[in-house]
PDB file of C-alpha atoms in Angstrom:
ATOM      1  CA  UNK W  50     101.078 264.147  37.518  1.00  0.00           C
ATOM      2  CA  UNK W  51      97.335 264.356  37.659  1.00  0.00           C
ATOM      3  CA  UNK W  52      95.992 261.629  35.395  1.00  0.00           C
ATOM      4  CA  UNK W  53      97.385 258.131  35.261  1.00  0.00           C
ATOM      5  CA  UNK W  54      96.679 255.018  33.261  1.00  0.00           C
ATOM      6  CA  UNK W  55      96.761 251.334  34.095  1.00  0.00           C
ATOM      7  CA  UNK W  56      97.545 248.101  32.318  1.00  0.00           C
ATOM      8  CA  UNK W  57      93.856 247.529  31.679  1.00  0.00           C
ATOM      9  CA  UNK W  58      93.658 250.671  29.492  1.00  0.00           C
ATOM     10  CA  UNK W  59      94.277 249.287  26.000  1.00  0.00           C
ATOM     11  CA  UNK W  60      93.611 252.677  24.386  1.00  0.00           C
ATOM     12  CA  UNK W  61      96.604 254.440  25.957  1.00  0.00           C
ATOM     13  CA  UNK W  62      99.273 255.244  23.359  1.00  0.00           C
ATOM     14  CA  UNK W  63     102.737 256.725  23.694  1.00  0.00           C
ATOM     15  CA  UNK W  64     103.234 259.062  20.723  1.00  0.00           C
ATOM     16  CA  UNK W  65     106.988 259.151  20.342  1.00  0.00           C
ATOM     17  CA  UNK W  66     108.118 261.550  17.640  1.00  0.00           C
ATOM     18  CA  UNK W  67     111.582 261.378  16.097  1.00  0.00           C
ATOM     19  CA  UNK W  68     113.709 264.348  15.071  1.00  0.00           C
ATOM     20  CA  UNK W  69     116.106 262.196  13.067  1.00  0.00           C
ATOM     21  CA  UNK W  70     115.796 260.110   9.928  1.00  0.00           C
ATOM     22  CA  UNK W  71     115.637 256.380  10.434  1.00  0.00           C
ATOM     23  CA  UNK W  72     117.760 253.914   8.495  1.00  0.00           C
ATOM     24  CA  UNK W  73     115.525 250.933   7.870  1.00  0.00           C
ATOM     25  CA  UNK W  74     114.217 248.740   5.059  1.00  0.00           C
ATOM     26  CA  UNK W  75     110.895 248.031   6.769  1.00  0.00           C
ATOM     27  CA  UNK W  76     107.869 250.256   6.060  1.00  0.00           C
ATOM     28  CA  UNK W  77     106.517 252.290   8.948  1.00  0.00           C
ATOM     29  CA  UNK W  78     105.431 255.739  10.078  1.00  0.00           C
ATOM     30  CA  UNK W  79     108.764 257.552  10.558  1.00  0.00           C
ATOM     31  CA  UNK W  80     110.863 259.631   8.183  1.00  0.00           C
ATOM     32  CA  UNK W  81     113.568 257.574   6.535  1.00  0.00           C
ATOM     33  CA  UNK W  82     116.881 258.596   5.018  1.00  0.00           C
ATOM     34  CA  UNK W  83     117.464 258.863   1.266  1.00  0.00           C
ATOM     35  CA  UNK W  84     114.891 258.917  -1.523  1.00  0.00           C
ATOM     36  CA  UNK W  85     112.228 256.381  -2.351  1.00  0.00           C
ATOM     37  CA  UNK W  86     109.575 255.450  -4.896  1.00  0.00           C
ATOM     38  CA  UNK W  87     106.788 255.925  -2.349  1.00  0.00           C
ATOM     39  CA  UNK W  88     106.059 257.885   0.795  1.00  0.00           C
ATOM     40  CA  UNK W  89     105.645 261.655   1.206  1.00  0.00           C
ATOM     41  CA  UNK W  90     106.330 263.704  -1.941  1.00  0.00           C
ATOM     42  CA  UNK W  91     109.559 265.658  -1.500  1.00  0.00           C
ATOM     43  CA  UNK W  92     110.111 267.272  -4.907  1.00  0.00           C
ATOM     44  CA  UNK W  93     111.470 266.794  -8.398  1.00  0.00           C
ATOM     45  CA  UNK W  94     115.061 265.891  -9.218  1.00  0.00           C
ATOM     46  CA  UNK W  95     116.897 265.174 -12.444  1.00  0.00           C
ATOM     47  CA  UNK W  96     116.686 261.714 -13.941  1.00  0.00           C
ATOM     48  CA  UNK W  97     120.492 261.480 -13.791  1.00  0.00           C
ATOM     49  CA  UNK W  98     120.409 261.678  -9.975  1.00  0.00           C
ATOM     50  CA  UNK W  99     117.750 258.971  -9.674  1.00  0.00           C
ATOM     51  CA  UNK W 100     117.452 256.971 -12.915  1.00  0.00           C
ATOM     52  CA  UNK W 101     114.087 255.327 -12.203  1.00  0.00           C
ATOM     53  CA  UNK W 102     111.739 255.429 -15.164  1.00  0.00           C
ATOM     54  CA  UNK W 103     108.790 254.513 -12.939  1.00  0.00           C
ATOM     55  CA  UNK W 104     108.988 257.942 -11.279  1.00  0.00           C
ATOM     56  CA  UNK W 105     109.216 260.060 -14.447  1.00  0.00           C
ATOM     57  CA  UNK W 106     107.231 263.288 -14.319  1.00  0.00           C
ATOM     58  CA  UNK W 107     106.342 263.774 -17.987  1.00  0.00           C
ATOM     59  CA  UNK W 108     104.517 267.083 -17.527  1.00  0.00           C
ATOM     60  CA  UNK W 109     107.522 268.769 -15.880  1.00  0.00           C
ATOM     61  CA  UNK W 110     109.982 267.152 -18.274  1.00  0.00           C
ATOM     62  CA  UNK W 111     108.088 268.303 -21.404  1.00  0.00           C
ATOM     63  CA  UNK W 112     108.069 271.898 -20.130  1.00  0.00           C
ATOM     64  CA  UNK W 113     111.813 272.051 -19.464  1.00  0.00           C
ATOM     65  CA  UNK W 114     113.493 274.313 -22.086  1.00  0.00           C
ATOM     66  CA  UNK W 115     116.752 272.371 -21.751  1.00  0.00           C
ATOM     67  CA  UNK W 116     114.997 269.040 -22.367  1.00  0.00           C
ATOM     68  CA  UNK W 117     115.950 267.774 -18.917  1.00  0.00           C
ATOM     69  CA  UNK W 118     114.144 264.699 -17.660  1.00  0.00           C
ATOM     70  CA  UNK W 119     112.725 264.817 -14.116  1.00  0.00           C
ATOM     71  CA  UNK W 120     111.601 262.183 -11.665  1.00  0.00           C
ATOM     72  CA  UNK W 121     109.518 262.449  -8.521  1.00  0.00           C
ATOM     73  CA  UNK W 122     111.355 261.928  -5.221  1.00  0.00           C
ATOM     74  CA  UNK W 123     109.578 260.810  -2.062  1.00  0.00           C
ATOM     75  CA  UNK W 124     110.432 260.829   1.636  1.00  0.00           C
ATOM     76  CA  UNK W 125     110.360 257.157   2.657  1.00  0.00           C
ATOM     77  CA  UNK W 126     108.296 256.170   5.689  1.00  0.00           C
ATOM     78  CA  UNK W 127     109.993 253.408   7.621  1.00  0.00           C
ATOM     79  CA  UNK W 128     109.905 251.696  11.012  1.00  0.00           C
ATOM     80  CA  UNK W 129     112.231 252.187  13.966  1.00  0.00           C
ATOM     81  CA  UNK W 130     113.447 249.795  16.642  1.00  0.00           C
ATOM     82  CA  UNK W 131     112.302 250.746  20.146  1.00  0.00           C
ATOM     83  CA  UNK W 132     114.041 249.367  23.225  1.00  0.00           C
ATOM     84  CA  UNK W 133     113.346 249.711  26.933  1.00  0.00           C
ATOM     85  CA  UNK W 134     116.284 249.313  29.326  1.00  0.00           C
ATOM     86  CA  UNK W 135     114.827 248.653  32.776  1.00  0.00           C
ATOM     87  CA  UNK W 136     116.689 248.889  36.073  1.00  0.00           C
ATOM     88  CA  UNK W 137     115.851 245.814  38.186  1.00  0.00           C
ATOM     89  CA  UNK W 138     118.185 246.542  41.109  1.00  0.00           C
ATOM     90  CA  UNK W 139     117.042 246.413  44.732  1.00  0.00           C
ATOM     91  CA  UNK W 140     115.854 250.010  44.918  1.00  0.00           C
ATOM     92  CA  UNK W 141     113.219 249.246  42.270  1.00  0.00           C
ATOM     93  CA  UNK W 142     111.395 247.100  44.841  1.00  0.00           C
ATOM     94  CA  UNK W 143     110.458 250.259  46.776  1.00  0.00           C
ATOM     95  CA  UNK W 144     106.703 250.717  46.927  1.00  0.00           C
ATOM     96  CA  UNK W 145     105.291 254.194  46.510  1.00  0.00           C
ATOM     97  CA  UNK W 146     101.673 253.494  47.365  1.00  0.00           C
ATOM     98  CA  UNK W 147     100.179 250.229  46.127  1.00  0.00           C
ATOM     99  CA  UNK W 148     102.710 249.369  43.418  1.00  0.00           C
ATOM    100  CA  UNK W 149     106.490 249.124  43.358  1.00  0.00           C
ATOM    101  CA  UNK W 150     108.786 251.080  41.068  1.00  0.00           C
ATOM    102  CA  UNK W 151     109.393 247.914  39.075  1.00  0.00           C
ATOM    103  CA  UNK W 152     105.647 247.425  38.635  1.00  0.00           C
ATOM    104  CA  UNK W 153     105.428 251.016  37.371  1.00  0.00           C
ATOM    105  CA  UNK W 154     108.245 250.249  34.917  1.00  0.00           C
ATOM    106  CA  UNK W 155     106.374 247.133  33.729  1.00  0.00           C
ATOM    107  CA  UNK W 156     103.246 249.226  33.191  1.00  0.00           C
ATOM    108  CA  UNK W 157     105.226 251.741  31.174  1.00  0.00           C
ATOM    109  CA  UNK W 158     106.801 248.995  29.032  1.00  0.00           C
ATOM    110  CA  UNK W 159     103.455 247.350  28.367  1.00  0.00           C
ATOM    111  CA  UNK W 160     102.005 250.573  26.961  1.00  0.00           C
ATOM    112  CA  UNK W 161     105.225 251.290  25.067  1.00  0.00           C
ATOM    113  CA  UNK W 162     105.169 247.833  23.449  1.00  0.00           C
ATOM    114  CA  UNK W 163     101.538 248.287  22.365  1.00  0.00           C
ATOM    115  CA  UNK W 164     102.356 251.722  20.954  1.00  0.00           C
ATOM    116  CA  UNK W 165     105.364 250.408  19.036  1.00  0.00           C
ATOM    117  CA  UNK W 166     103.395 247.653  17.373  1.00  0.00           C
ATOM    118  CA  UNK W 167     100.563 250.015  16.459  1.00  0.00           C
ATOM    119  CA  UNK W 168     103.176 252.123  14.650  1.00  0.00           C
ATOM    120  CA  UNK W 169     104.591 249.096  12.863  1.00  0.00           C
ATOM    121  CA  UNK W 170     107.805 249.309  14.904  1.00  0.00           C
ATOM    122  CA  UNK W 171     109.653 246.496  16.626  1.00  0.00           C
ATOM    123  CA  UNK W 172     110.033 246.464  20.409  1.00  0.00           C
ATOM    124  CA  UNK W 173     112.674 244.942  22.664  1.00  0.00           C
ATOM    125  CA  UNK W 174     113.556 245.018  26.331  1.00  0.00           C
ATOM    126  CA  UNK W 175     116.569 244.374  28.547  1.00  0.00           C
ATOM    127  CA  UNK W 176     116.257 243.911  32.302  1.00  0.00           C
ATOM    128  CA  UNK W 177     119.443 245.290  33.907  1.00  0.00           C
ATOM    129  CA  UNK W 178     120.766 244.676  37.396  1.00  0.00           C
ATOM    130  CA  UNK W 179     124.355 243.736  38.199  1.00  0.00           C
ATOM    131  CA  UNK W 180     124.356 242.449  34.613  1.00  0.00           C
ATOM    132  CA  UNK W 181     121.839 242.077  31.799  1.00  0.00           C
ATOM    133  CA  UNK W 182     119.246 239.454  32.796  1.00  0.00           C
ATOM    134  CA  UNK W 183     118.911 237.766  29.435  1.00  0.00           C
ATOM    135  CA  UNK W 184     116.291 235.299  30.683  1.00  0.00           C
ATOM    136  CA  UNK W 185     113.947 238.220  31.451  1.00  0.00           C
ATOM    137  CA  UNK W 186     114.794 240.229  28.345  1.00  0.00           C
ATOM    138  CA  UNK W 187     113.460 240.302  24.808  1.00  0.00           C
ATOM    139  CA  UNK W 188     115.173 240.797  21.468  1.00  0.00           C
ATOM    140  CA  UNK W 189     113.352 243.300  19.305  1.00  0.00           C
ATOM    141  CA  UNK W 190     110.294 241.786  17.679  1.00  0.00           C
ATOM    142  CA  UNK W 191     107.210 242.811  15.727  1.00  0.00           C
ATOM    143  CA  UNK W 192     105.285 239.999  17.380  1.00  0.00           C
ATOM    144  CA  UNK W 193     102.897 241.579  19.878  1.00  0.00           C
ATOM    145  CA  UNK W 194     102.249 238.259  21.620  1.00  0.00           C
ATOM    146  CA  UNK W 195     105.954 237.809  22.332  1.00  0.00           C
ATOM    147  CA  UNK W 196     106.225 241.316  23.760  1.00  0.00           C
ATOM    148  CA  UNK W 197     103.204 240.773  25.996  1.00  0.00           C
ATOM    149  CA  UNK W 198     104.735 237.630  27.483  1.00  0.00           C
ATOM    150  CA  UNK W 199     108.045 239.264  28.353  1.00  0.00           C
ATOM    151  CA  UNK W 200     106.352 242.309  29.904  1.00  0.00           C
ATOM    152  CA  UNK W 201     104.408 239.976  32.152  1.00  0.00           C
ATOM    153  CA  UNK W 202     107.662 238.273  33.164  1.00  0.00           C
ATOM    154  CA  UNK W 203     109.308 241.611  33.931  1.00  0.00           C
ATOM    155  CA  UNK W 204     106.742 242.345  36.613  1.00  0.00           C
ATOM    156  CA  UNK W 205     107.833 239.146  38.377  1.00  0.00           C
ATOM    157  CA  UNK W 206     111.605 239.750  38.272  1.00  0.00           C
ATOM    158  CA  UNK W 207     112.933 239.738  41.857  1.00  0.00           C
ATOM    159  CA  UNK W 208     114.765 243.095  42.266  1.00  0.00           C
ATOM    160  CA  UNK W 209     117.608 241.866  44.450  1.00  0.00           C
ATOM    161  CA  UNK W 210     120.775 243.075  42.668  1.00  0.00           C
ATOM    162  CA  UNK W 211     122.794 245.712  44.503  1.00  0.00           C
ATOM    163  CA  UNK W 212     123.672 247.743  41.391  1.00  0.00           C
ATOM    164  CA  UNK W 213     122.419 248.668  37.922  1.00  0.00           C
ATOM    165  CA  UNK W 214     125.740 248.138  36.140  1.00  0.00           C
ATOM    166  CA  UNK W 215     123.885 246.130  33.494  1.00  0.00           C
ATOM    167  CA  UNK W 216     122.555 249.393  32.034  1.00  0.00           C
ATOM    168  CA  UNK W 217     126.075 250.146  30.822  1.00  0.00           C
ATOM    169  CA  UNK W 218     126.617 246.691  29.370  1.00  0.00           C
ATOM    170  CA  UNK W 219     123.262 246.807  27.584  1.00  0.00           C
ATOM    171  CA  UNK W 220     124.853 249.095  24.985  1.00  0.00           C
ATOM    172  CA  UNK W 221     126.714 246.026  23.681  1.00  0.00           C
ATOM    173  CA  UNK W 222     123.356 244.500  22.763  1.00  0.00           C
ATOM    174  CA  UNK W 223     122.117 247.578  20.879  1.00  0.00           C
ATOM    175  CA  UNK W 224     124.274 247.215  17.786  1.00  0.00           C
ATOM    176  CA  UNK W 225     123.473 248.384  14.277  1.00  0.00           C
ATOM    177  CA  UNK W 226     121.383 251.384  13.288  1.00  0.00           C
ATOM    178  CA  UNK W 227     120.303 254.103  15.670  1.00  0.00           C
ATOM    179  CA  UNK W 228     117.429 253.150  17.953  1.00  0.00           C
ATOM    180  CA  UNK W 229     114.923 254.838  20.220  1.00  0.00           C
ATOM    181  CA  UNK W 230     115.815 253.810  23.779  1.00  0.00           C
ATOM    182  CA  UNK W 231     113.775 254.421  26.924  1.00  0.00           C
ATOM    183  CA  UNK W 232     116.066 254.214  29.967  1.00  0.00           C
ATOM    184  CA  UNK W 233     113.824 253.441  32.955  1.00  0.00           C
ATOM    185  CA  UNK W 234     115.246 253.675  36.482  1.00  0.00           C
ATOM    186  CA  UNK W 235     115.133 255.596  39.753  1.00  0.00           C
ATOM    187  CA  UNK W 236     118.793 256.496  39.111  1.00  0.00           C
ATOM    188  CA  UNK W 237     119.792 256.146  42.759  1.00  0.00           C
ATOM    189  CA  UNK W 238     123.224 254.811  41.885  1.00  0.00           C
ATOM    190  CA  UNK W 239     126.399 257.004  41.847  1.00  0.00           C
ATOM    191  CA  UNK W 240     126.723 259.853  39.349  1.00  0.00           C
ATOM    192  CA  UNK W 241     129.798 258.361  37.679  1.00  0.00           C
ATOM    193  CA  UNK W 242     127.894 255.147  36.922  1.00  0.00           C
ATOM    194  CA  UNK W 243     125.022 257.148  35.445  1.00  0.00           C
ATOM    195  CA  UNK W 244     127.427 259.091  33.224  1.00  0.00           C
ATOM    196  CA  UNK W 245     129.150 255.881  32.138  1.00  0.00           C
ATOM    197  CA  UNK W 246     125.831 254.315  31.132  1.00  0.00           C
ATOM    198  CA  UNK W 247     124.708 257.423  29.247  1.00  0.00           C
ATOM    199  CA  UNK W 248     128.045 257.750  27.447  1.00  0.00           C
ATOM    200  CA  UNK W 249     127.813 254.194  26.116  1.00  0.00           C
ATOM    201  CA  UNK W 250     124.252 254.811  24.892  1.00  0.00           C
ATOM    202  CA  UNK W 251     124.768 258.307  23.450  1.00  0.00           C
ATOM    203  CA  UNK W 252     124.740 257.044  19.833  1.00  0.00           C
ATOM    204  CA  UNK W 253     121.039 256.253  20.208  1.00  0.00           C
ATOM    205  CA  UNK W 254     118.082 258.531  20.914  1.00  0.00           C
ATOM    206  CA  UNK W 255     117.805 257.978  24.679  1.00  0.00           C
ATOM    207  CA  UNK W 256     114.790 259.026  26.755  1.00  0.00           C
ATOM    208  CA  UNK W 257     115.552 258.893  30.508  1.00  0.00           C
ATOM    209  CA  UNK W 258     112.435 257.944  32.496  1.00  0.00           C
ATOM    210  CA  UNK W 259     113.014 258.699  36.201  1.00  0.00           C
ATOM    211  CA  UNK W 260     110.828 256.851  38.696  1.00  0.00           C
ATOM    212  CA  UNK W 261     110.585 259.298  41.589  1.00  0.00           C
ATOM    213  CA  UNK W 262     109.025 258.911  45.010  1.00  0.00           C
ATOM    214  CA  UNK W 263     107.866 261.487  47.528  1.00  0.00           C
ATOM    215  CA  UNK W 264     108.501 259.437  50.648  1.00  0.00           C
ATOM    216  CA  UNK W 265     110.705 262.092  52.253  1.00  0.00           C
ATOM    217  CA  UNK W 266     108.083 264.802  51.882  1.00  0.00           C
ATOM    218  CA  UNK W 267     105.531 262.468  53.500  1.00  0.00           C
ATOM    219  CA  UNK W 268     107.611 262.041  56.666  1.00  0.00           C
ATOM    220  CA  UNK W 269     106.380 263.892  59.788  1.00  0.00           C
ATOM    221  CA  UNK W 270     108.286 266.874  61.170  1.00  0.00           C
ATOM    222  CA  UNK W 271     108.860 265.130  64.502  1.00  0.00           C
ATOM    223  CA  UNK W 272     109.054 261.473  65.485  1.00  0.00           C
ATOM    224  CA  UNK W 273     111.022 258.285  65.165  1.00  0.00           C
ATOM    225  CA  UNK W 274     111.541 256.144  62.080  1.00  0.00           C
ATOM    226  CA  UNK W 275     113.565 253.207  60.844  1.00  0.00           C
ATOM    227  CA  UNK W 276     115.159 253.920  57.445  1.00  0.00           C
ATOM    228  CA  UNK W 277     116.649 251.432  54.994  1.00  0.00           C
ATOM    229  CA  UNK W 278     119.119 251.971  52.175  1.00  0.00           C
ATOM    230  CA  UNK W 279     117.240 250.956  49.013  1.00  0.00           C
ATOM    231  CA  UNK W 280     120.241 249.273  47.373  1.00  0.00           C
ATOM    232  CA  UNK W 281     122.212 247.734  50.265  1.00  0.00           C
ATOM    233  CA  UNK W 282     119.300 247.091  52.627  1.00  0.00           C
ATOM    234  CA  UNK W 283     121.189 248.529  55.603  1.00  0.00           C
ATOM    235  CA  UNK W 284     118.871 249.998  58.237  1.00  0.00           C
ATOM    236  CA  UNK W 285     119.258 252.977  60.543  1.00  0.00           C
ATOM    237  CA  UNK W 286     117.136 254.360  63.381  1.00  0.00           C
ATOM    238  CA  UNK W 287     116.522 258.109  62.991  1.00  0.00           C
ATOM    239  CA  UNK W 288     114.996 260.790  65.227  1.00  0.00           C
ATOM    240  CA  UNK W 289     113.037 263.103  62.922  1.00  0.00           C
ATOM    241  CA  UNK W 290     113.060 266.880  63.336  1.00  0.00           C
ATOM    242  CA  UNK W 291     112.205 269.783  60.983  1.00  0.00           C
ATOM    243  CA  UNK W 292     115.819 270.730  60.230  1.00  0.00           C
ATOM    244  CA  UNK W 293     116.688 267.150  59.246  1.00  0.00           C
ATOM    245  CA  UNK W 294     113.682 266.861  56.948  1.00  0.00           C
ATOM    246  CA  UNK W 295     114.506 270.179  55.273  1.00  0.00           C
ATOM    247  CA  UNK W 296     118.092 269.004  54.729  1.00  0.00           C
ATOM    248  CA  UNK W 297     116.876 265.789  53.114  1.00  0.00           C
ATOM    249  CA  UNK W 298     114.491 267.709  50.862  1.00  0.00           C
ATOM    250  CA  UNK W 299     117.277 270.108  49.859  1.00  0.00           C
ATOM    251  CA  UNK W 300     119.567 267.182  49.064  1.00  0.00           C
ATOM    252  CA  UNK W 301     116.840 265.545  46.983  1.00  0.00           C
ATOM    253  CA  UNK W 302     116.330 268.765  45.020  1.00  0.00           C
ATOM    254  CA  UNK W 303     120.080 269.190  44.450  1.00  0.00           C
ATOM    255  CA  UNK W 304     120.314 265.599  43.227  1.00  0.00           C
ATOM    256  CA  UNK W 305     117.396 266.158  40.873  1.00  0.00           C
ATOM    257  CA  UNK W 306     119.088 269.244  39.442  1.00  0.00           C
ATOM    258  CA  UNK W 307     122.406 267.406  39.099  1.00  0.00           C
ATOM    259  CA  UNK W 308     120.737 264.500  37.302  1.00  0.00           C
ATOM    260  CA  UNK W 309     118.936 266.899  34.983  1.00  0.00           C
ATOM    261  CA  UNK W 310     122.281 268.446  34.020  1.00  0.00           C
ATOM    262  CA  UNK W 311     123.872 265.042  33.389  1.00  0.00           C
ATOM    263  CA  UNK W 312     120.987 263.887  31.200  1.00  0.00           C
ATOM    264  CA  UNK W 313     121.015 267.072  29.149  1.00  0.00           C
ATOM    265  CA  UNK W 314     124.768 266.746  28.636  1.00  0.00           C
ATOM    266  CA  UNK W 315     124.614 263.229  27.204  1.00  0.00           C
ATOM    267  CA  UNK W 316     121.093 262.557  25.905  1.00  0.00           C
ATOM    268  CA  UNK W 317     117.665 264.182  26.487  1.00  0.00           C
ATOM    269  CA  UNK W 318     116.185 265.902  29.501  1.00  0.00           C
ATOM    270  CA  UNK W 319     114.421 263.385  31.754  1.00  0.00           C
ATOM    271  CA  UNK W 320     110.752 262.574  32.142  1.00  0.00           C
ATOM    272  CA  UNK W 321     109.730 262.003  35.763  1.00  0.00           C
ATOM    273  CA  UNK W 322     107.030 259.629  37.003  1.00  0.00           C
ATOM    274  CA  UNK W 323     105.900 260.084  40.608  1.00  0.00           C
ATOM    275  CA  UNK W 324     102.264 259.159  41.184  1.00  0.00           C
ATOM    276  CA  UNK W 325     101.593 257.069  38.099  1.00  0.00           C
ATOM    277  CA  UNK W 326     102.062 257.354  34.362  1.00  0.00           C
ATOM    278  CA  UNK W 327     100.429 260.476  32.919  1.00  0.00           C
ATOM    279  CA  UNK W 328     100.171 259.698  29.205  1.00  0.00           C
ATOM    280  CA  UNK W 329      99.185 263.241  28.248  1.00  0.00           C
ATOM    281  CA  UNK W 330     102.195 264.729  30.039  1.00  0.00           C
ATOM    282  CA  UNK W 331     104.509 262.103  28.513  1.00  0.00           C
ATOM    283  CA  UNK W 332     103.272 262.748  24.964  1.00  0.00           C
ATOM    284  CA  UNK W 333     103.680 266.497  25.490  1.00  0.00           C
ATOM    285  CA  UNK W 334     107.249 265.907  26.698  1.00  0.00           C
ATOM    286  CA  UNK W 335     108.043 263.724  23.655  1.00  0.00           C
ATOM    287  CA  UNK W 336     106.605 266.325  21.292  1.00  0.00           C
ATOM    288  CA  UNK W 337     108.535 269.233  22.844  1.00  0.00           C
ATOM    289  CA  UNK W 338     111.907 267.588  23.457  1.00  0.00           C
TER     290      UNK W 338
END
């Protein structure tokens, strides 16, 4: 990542494009399912298929040698429901520079909420640790003020839970029509838990957002350090040496490749954030996925 944005940048917009047709009754900017009386012109169909006199195309109907009546059919433009599922377990307290992973997630959600409301979409959020933290979550709303308040609260959630099992349970809250879901975590929990969460969310259009850190690569080749497990908090004294650092880097790369395979199997390929949110890179990813 080369360029990043901050919460103070009100012009930043996440341009999420959808490759599926939304089922909704609310007007918006996304392609809807079925035909409609307004939207983007799709073509002409027989009056028998859509008996709506308001959409009669008299010019085409008068030219038909079989005296068939035709009506104009449009592609409806509707809104979608956008949700962010945010991991608030202990590992999200890790600071990579000046801000923690959870603060980076809050920044992402703030921009996502603004983008959703600019598109006429509703936005919701669930904070997930050992369970879903309902007091720090938000049911989907079109009210920008409500979304702003909950994003501010998310940045103050104490990340003390020792698991992110709530990501799996969050699927119970996402009932109804298909939704666009951003799954935001460092994904440092076991592979089987990641697969379980993705399997429960597979009905929706899920975008995994991986909060990476480069702390291992920043370690010296030689020296002493005190390491802590990000979830359990257990500490261990380690004597650093080049072979150990290379092994850690190899393990990190293998884990990244394994995660990439899991995400592609269940949902979409992941988007990684390391040094800050690069809006241009994110929008390119969303366009190409």
